[in-house]
Coordinates of C-alpha atoms and ligand atoms in Angstrom, one line a residue:
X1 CA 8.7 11.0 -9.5
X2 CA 6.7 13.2 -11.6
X3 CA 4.0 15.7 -10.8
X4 CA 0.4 15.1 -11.7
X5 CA -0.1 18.3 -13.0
X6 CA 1.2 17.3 -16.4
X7 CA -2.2 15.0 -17.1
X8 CA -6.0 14.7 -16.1
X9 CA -7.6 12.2 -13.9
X10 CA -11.3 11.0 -13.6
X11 CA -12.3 9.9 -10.0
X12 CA -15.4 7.5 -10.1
X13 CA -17.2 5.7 -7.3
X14 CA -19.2 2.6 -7.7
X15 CA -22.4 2.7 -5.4
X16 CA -22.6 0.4 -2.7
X17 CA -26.0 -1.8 -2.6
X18 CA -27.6 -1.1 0.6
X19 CA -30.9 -3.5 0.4
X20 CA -32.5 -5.1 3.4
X21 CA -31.8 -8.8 2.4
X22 CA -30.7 -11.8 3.8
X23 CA -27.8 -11.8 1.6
X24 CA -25.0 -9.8 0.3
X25 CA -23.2 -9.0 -3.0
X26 CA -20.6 -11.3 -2.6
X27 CA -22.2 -14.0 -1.1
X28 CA -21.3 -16.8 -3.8
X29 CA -17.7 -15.8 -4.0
X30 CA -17.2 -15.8 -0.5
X31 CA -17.8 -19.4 -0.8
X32 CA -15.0 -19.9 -2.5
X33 CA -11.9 -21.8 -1.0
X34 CA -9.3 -19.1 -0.3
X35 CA -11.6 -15.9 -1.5
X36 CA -11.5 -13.3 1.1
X37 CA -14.0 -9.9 -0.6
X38 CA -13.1 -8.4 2.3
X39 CA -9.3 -9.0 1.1
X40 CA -10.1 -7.4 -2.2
X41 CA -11.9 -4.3 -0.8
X42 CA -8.8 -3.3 0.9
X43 CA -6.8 -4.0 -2.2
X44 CA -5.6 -1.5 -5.4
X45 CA -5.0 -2.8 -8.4
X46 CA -3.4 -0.1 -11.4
X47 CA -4.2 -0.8 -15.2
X48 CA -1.7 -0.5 -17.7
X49 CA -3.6 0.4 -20.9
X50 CA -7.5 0.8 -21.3
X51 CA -7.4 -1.5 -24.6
X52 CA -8.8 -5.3 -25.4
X53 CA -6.8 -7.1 -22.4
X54 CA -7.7 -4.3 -19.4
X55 CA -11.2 -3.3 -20.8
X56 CA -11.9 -6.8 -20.1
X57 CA -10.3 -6.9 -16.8
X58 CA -11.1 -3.4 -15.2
X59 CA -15.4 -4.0 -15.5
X60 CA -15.2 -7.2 -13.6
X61 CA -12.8 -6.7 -11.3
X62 CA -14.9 -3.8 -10.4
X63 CA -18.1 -5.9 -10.4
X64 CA -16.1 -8.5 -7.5
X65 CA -15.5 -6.0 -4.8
X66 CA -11.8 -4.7 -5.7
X67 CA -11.5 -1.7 -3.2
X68 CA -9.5 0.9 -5.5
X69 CA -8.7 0.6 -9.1
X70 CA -6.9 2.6 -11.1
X71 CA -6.2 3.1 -15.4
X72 CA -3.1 5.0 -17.4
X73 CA -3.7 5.2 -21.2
X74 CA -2.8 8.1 -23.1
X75 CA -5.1 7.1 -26.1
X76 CA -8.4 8.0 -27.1
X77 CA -11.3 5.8 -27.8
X78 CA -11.9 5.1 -31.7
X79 CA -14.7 3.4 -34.3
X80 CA -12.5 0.4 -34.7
X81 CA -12.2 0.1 -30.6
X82 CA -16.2 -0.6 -30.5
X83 CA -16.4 -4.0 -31.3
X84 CA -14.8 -5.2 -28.8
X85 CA -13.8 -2.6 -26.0
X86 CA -16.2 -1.6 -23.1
X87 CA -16.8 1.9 -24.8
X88 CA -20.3 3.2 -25.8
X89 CA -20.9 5.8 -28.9
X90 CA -20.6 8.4 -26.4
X91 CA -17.4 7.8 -25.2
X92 CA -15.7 8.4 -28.9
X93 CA -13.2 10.7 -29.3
X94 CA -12.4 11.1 -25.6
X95 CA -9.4 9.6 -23.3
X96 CA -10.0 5.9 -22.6
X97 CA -8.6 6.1 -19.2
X98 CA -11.1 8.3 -18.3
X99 CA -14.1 6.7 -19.9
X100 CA -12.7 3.5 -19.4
X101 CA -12.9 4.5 -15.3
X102 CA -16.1 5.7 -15.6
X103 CA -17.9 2.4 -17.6
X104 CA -16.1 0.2 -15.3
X105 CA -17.5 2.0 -11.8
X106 CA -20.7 1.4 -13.5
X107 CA -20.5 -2.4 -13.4
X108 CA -20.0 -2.0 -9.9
X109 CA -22.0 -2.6 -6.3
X110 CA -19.5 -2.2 -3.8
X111 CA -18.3 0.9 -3.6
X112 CA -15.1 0.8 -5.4
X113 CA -12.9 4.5 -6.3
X114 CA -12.1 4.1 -10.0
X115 CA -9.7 6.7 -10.7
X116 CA -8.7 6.7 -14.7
X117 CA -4.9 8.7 -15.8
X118 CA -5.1 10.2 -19.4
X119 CA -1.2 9.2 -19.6
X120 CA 1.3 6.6 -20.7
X121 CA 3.2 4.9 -17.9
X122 CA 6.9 6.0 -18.4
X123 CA 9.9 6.1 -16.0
X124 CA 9.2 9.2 -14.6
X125 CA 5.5 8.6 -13.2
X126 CA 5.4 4.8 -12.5
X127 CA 6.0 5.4 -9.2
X128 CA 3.7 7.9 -8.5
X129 CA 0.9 5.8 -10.6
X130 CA 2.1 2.8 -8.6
X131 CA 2.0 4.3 -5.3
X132 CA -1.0 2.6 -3.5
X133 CA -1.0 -0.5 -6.2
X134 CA -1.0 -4.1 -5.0
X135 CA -1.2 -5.6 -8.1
X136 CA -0.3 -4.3 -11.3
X137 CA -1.5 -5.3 -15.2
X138 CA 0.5 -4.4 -17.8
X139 CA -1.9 -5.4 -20.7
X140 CA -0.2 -3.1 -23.4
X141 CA 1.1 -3.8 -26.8
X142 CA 4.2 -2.4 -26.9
X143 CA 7.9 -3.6 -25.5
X144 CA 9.2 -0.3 -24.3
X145 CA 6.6 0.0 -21.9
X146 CA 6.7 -3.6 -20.5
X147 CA 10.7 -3.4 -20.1
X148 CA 10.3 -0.3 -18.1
X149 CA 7.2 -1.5 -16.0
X150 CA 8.9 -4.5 -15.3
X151 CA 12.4 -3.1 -14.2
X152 CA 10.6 0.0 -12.0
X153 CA 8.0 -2.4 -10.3
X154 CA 10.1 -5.1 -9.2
X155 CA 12.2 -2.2 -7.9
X156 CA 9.3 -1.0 -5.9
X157 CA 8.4 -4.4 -4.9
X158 CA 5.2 -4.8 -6.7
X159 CA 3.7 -7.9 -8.7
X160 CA 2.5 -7.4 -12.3
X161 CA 0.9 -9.6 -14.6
X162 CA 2.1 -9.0 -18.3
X163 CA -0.6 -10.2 -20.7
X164 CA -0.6 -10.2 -24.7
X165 CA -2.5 -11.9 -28.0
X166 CA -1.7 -12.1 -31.5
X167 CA -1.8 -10.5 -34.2
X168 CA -3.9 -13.5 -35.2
X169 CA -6.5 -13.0 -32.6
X170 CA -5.9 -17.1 -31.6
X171 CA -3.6 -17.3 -29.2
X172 CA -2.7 -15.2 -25.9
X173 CA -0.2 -15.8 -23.3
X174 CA -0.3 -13.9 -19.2
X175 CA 3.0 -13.7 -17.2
X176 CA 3.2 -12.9 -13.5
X177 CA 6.5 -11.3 -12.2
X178 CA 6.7 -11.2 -9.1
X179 CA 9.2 -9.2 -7.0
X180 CA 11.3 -11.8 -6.2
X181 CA 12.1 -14.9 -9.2
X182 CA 12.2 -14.2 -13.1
X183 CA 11.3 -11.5 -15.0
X184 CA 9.6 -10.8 -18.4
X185 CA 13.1 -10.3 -20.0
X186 CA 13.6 -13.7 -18.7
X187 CA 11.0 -15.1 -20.3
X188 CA 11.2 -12.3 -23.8
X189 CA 14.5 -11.8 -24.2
X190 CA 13.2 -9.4 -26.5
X191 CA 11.6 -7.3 -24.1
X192 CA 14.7 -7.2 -21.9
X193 CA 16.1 -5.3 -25.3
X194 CA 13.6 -2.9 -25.9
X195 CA 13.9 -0.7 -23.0
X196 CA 15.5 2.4 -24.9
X197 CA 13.3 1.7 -28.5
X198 CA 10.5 3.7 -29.8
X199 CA 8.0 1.7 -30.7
X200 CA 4.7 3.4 -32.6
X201 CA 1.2 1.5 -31.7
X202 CA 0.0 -0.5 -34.6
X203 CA -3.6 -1.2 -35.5
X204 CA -3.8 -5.1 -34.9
X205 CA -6.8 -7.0 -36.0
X206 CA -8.5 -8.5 -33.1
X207 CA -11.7 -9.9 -31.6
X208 CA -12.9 -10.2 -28.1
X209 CA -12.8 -14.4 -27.4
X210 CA -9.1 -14.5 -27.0
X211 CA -9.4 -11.0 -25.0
X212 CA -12.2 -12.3 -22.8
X213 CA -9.7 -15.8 -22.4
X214 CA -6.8 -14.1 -21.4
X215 CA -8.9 -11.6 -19.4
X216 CA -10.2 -14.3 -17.4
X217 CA -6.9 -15.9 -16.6
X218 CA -5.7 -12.7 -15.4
X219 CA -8.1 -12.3 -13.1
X220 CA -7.4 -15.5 -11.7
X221 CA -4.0 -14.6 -11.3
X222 CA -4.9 -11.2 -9.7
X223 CA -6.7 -13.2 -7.1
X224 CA -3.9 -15.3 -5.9
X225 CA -1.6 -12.5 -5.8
X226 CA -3.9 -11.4 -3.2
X227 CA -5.9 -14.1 -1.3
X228 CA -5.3 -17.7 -1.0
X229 CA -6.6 -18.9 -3.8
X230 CA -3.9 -21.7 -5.2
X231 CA -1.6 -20.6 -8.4
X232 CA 1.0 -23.6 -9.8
X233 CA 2.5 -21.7 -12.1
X234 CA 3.7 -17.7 -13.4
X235 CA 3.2 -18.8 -17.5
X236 CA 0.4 -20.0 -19.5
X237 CA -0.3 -19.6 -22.9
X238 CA -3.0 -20.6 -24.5
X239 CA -4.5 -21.2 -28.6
X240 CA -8.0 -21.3 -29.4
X241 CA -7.6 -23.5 -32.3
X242 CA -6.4 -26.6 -30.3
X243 CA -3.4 -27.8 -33.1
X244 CA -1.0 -26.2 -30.7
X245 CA -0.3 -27.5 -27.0
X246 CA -1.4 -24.7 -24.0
X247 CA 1.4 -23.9 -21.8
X248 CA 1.1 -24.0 -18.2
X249 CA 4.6 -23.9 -17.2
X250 CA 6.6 -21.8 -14.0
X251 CA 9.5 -20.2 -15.3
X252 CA 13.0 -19.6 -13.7
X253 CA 15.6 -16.3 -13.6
X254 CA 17.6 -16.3 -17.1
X255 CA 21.5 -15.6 -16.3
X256 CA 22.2 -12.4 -17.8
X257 CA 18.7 -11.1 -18.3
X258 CA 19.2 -8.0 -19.5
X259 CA 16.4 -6.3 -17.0
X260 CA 16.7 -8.0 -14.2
X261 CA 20.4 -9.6 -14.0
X262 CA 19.0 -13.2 -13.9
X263 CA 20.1 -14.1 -10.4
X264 CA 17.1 -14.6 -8.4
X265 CA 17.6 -19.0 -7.6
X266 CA 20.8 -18.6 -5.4
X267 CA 23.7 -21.2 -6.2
X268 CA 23.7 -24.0 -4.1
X269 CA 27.0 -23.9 -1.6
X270 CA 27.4 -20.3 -1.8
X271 CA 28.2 -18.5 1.0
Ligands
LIG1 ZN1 14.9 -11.1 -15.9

């Protein structure tokens, strides 16, 4: 467990719409088969990386009601980010996770706490950063970080959606890991691998459809994690251009996974 003294935090509140109507924010979602707002304002969900995937996520999620969310990046916001990233002129230069927590609690009308780490998630602090989290998104680009969110999270018991895109900007997949049941090494046996690499962040073309796609899905899956809104599956993949078949597909343990030992469906007949 690691101190916080090591790295800054920004604590943001969205306001709360007090307006003598007949209706209320979340009124139309409410509506919803399975959507409980009053589920999602008790509920934390912790950002992993302020880039594409969770600046599409982290505004939104805000906007529907979540209760508490919460950002870890250790980069700062640059040119190229602008195109696509929910950062303003004013935000450049200075720690995404922080301005990143700050644009987000804008979007907002329900009184959500955005609080925004300037830090990585490592092995020492993901359970601290974890500590009131629900639901957790691991929407960075690099394998180190996924291996070791995935091993420490499951340990702790929490879900956490593992999203990506290309390096071609057409094509994006979203995994959900859930404590019990396979794991992203399952799935990436290359990820299983990467736990003790170094891997340096590489500058990726990318545009914000594919983000925004993904995004969406994630949120979806974010939802049935925590109300009863129906999921059929833990996979999906999906490729803008159409050539290539979507995957919507639930995934079982791999024997021997590498992160999470792959032994999660028990044998029939065993004692
Ligand atoms: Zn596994």
């Amino acid at each position: 467990m690691s101190s916080k003294s090591t790295w800054t935090t920004q604590r943001c509140k969205s306001p709360e719409l007090k307006m003598d109507v007949d209706e209320t924010v979340a009124d139309r979602q409410d509506r919803l088969p399975g959507f409980s707002t009053a589920r999602l304002r008790e509920s934390c969900v912790l950002l992993v990386g302020a880039g594409g995937l969770n600046g599409a996520v982290a505004g939104p999620l805000v906007r529907k009601g979540i209760g508490q969310l919460e950002i870890c990046d250790h980069d700062r916001v640059e040119v190229s980010n602008l195109n696509r990233q929910p950062y303003y002129a004013s935000d450049l230069f200075e720690p995404k996770a922080h301005r990143l927590a700050a644009n987000a609690a804008r979007e907002g009308q329900q009184g959500t706490s955005v609080l925004g780490h300037f830090t990585p998630l490592t092995e020492q602090n993901a359970a601290f950063l974890s500590a009131e989290a629900d639901v957790v998104v691991c929407g960075v680009d690099n394998n180190r970080t996924r291996a070791v969110a995935s091993r420490i999270l499951r340990q702790a018991g929490i879900p956490v959606i593992f999203c990506a895109v290309s390096e071609t900007a057409d094509y994006g997949w979203l995994f959900v890991q859930e404590p019990i049941g396979p794991c992203i090494g399952c799935v990436f046996p290359r990820i299983a691998a990467a736990e003790g690499e170094r891997q340096p962040c590489r500058a990726v073309p990318a545009v914000a459809d594919i983000l925004h796609t993904i995004a969406g899905l994630v949120m979806y899956a974010i939802d049935s994690l925590l109300m009863e809104r129906p999921r059929g599956w833990n996979f999906r993949s999906v490729h803008l251009v159409g050539t290539t078949t979507d995957v919507i597909d639930t995934v079982t343990s791999r024997a021997g996974c590498a992160l999470c030992g792959g032994q999660a469906e028990p044998q029939k007949g065993a004692t």
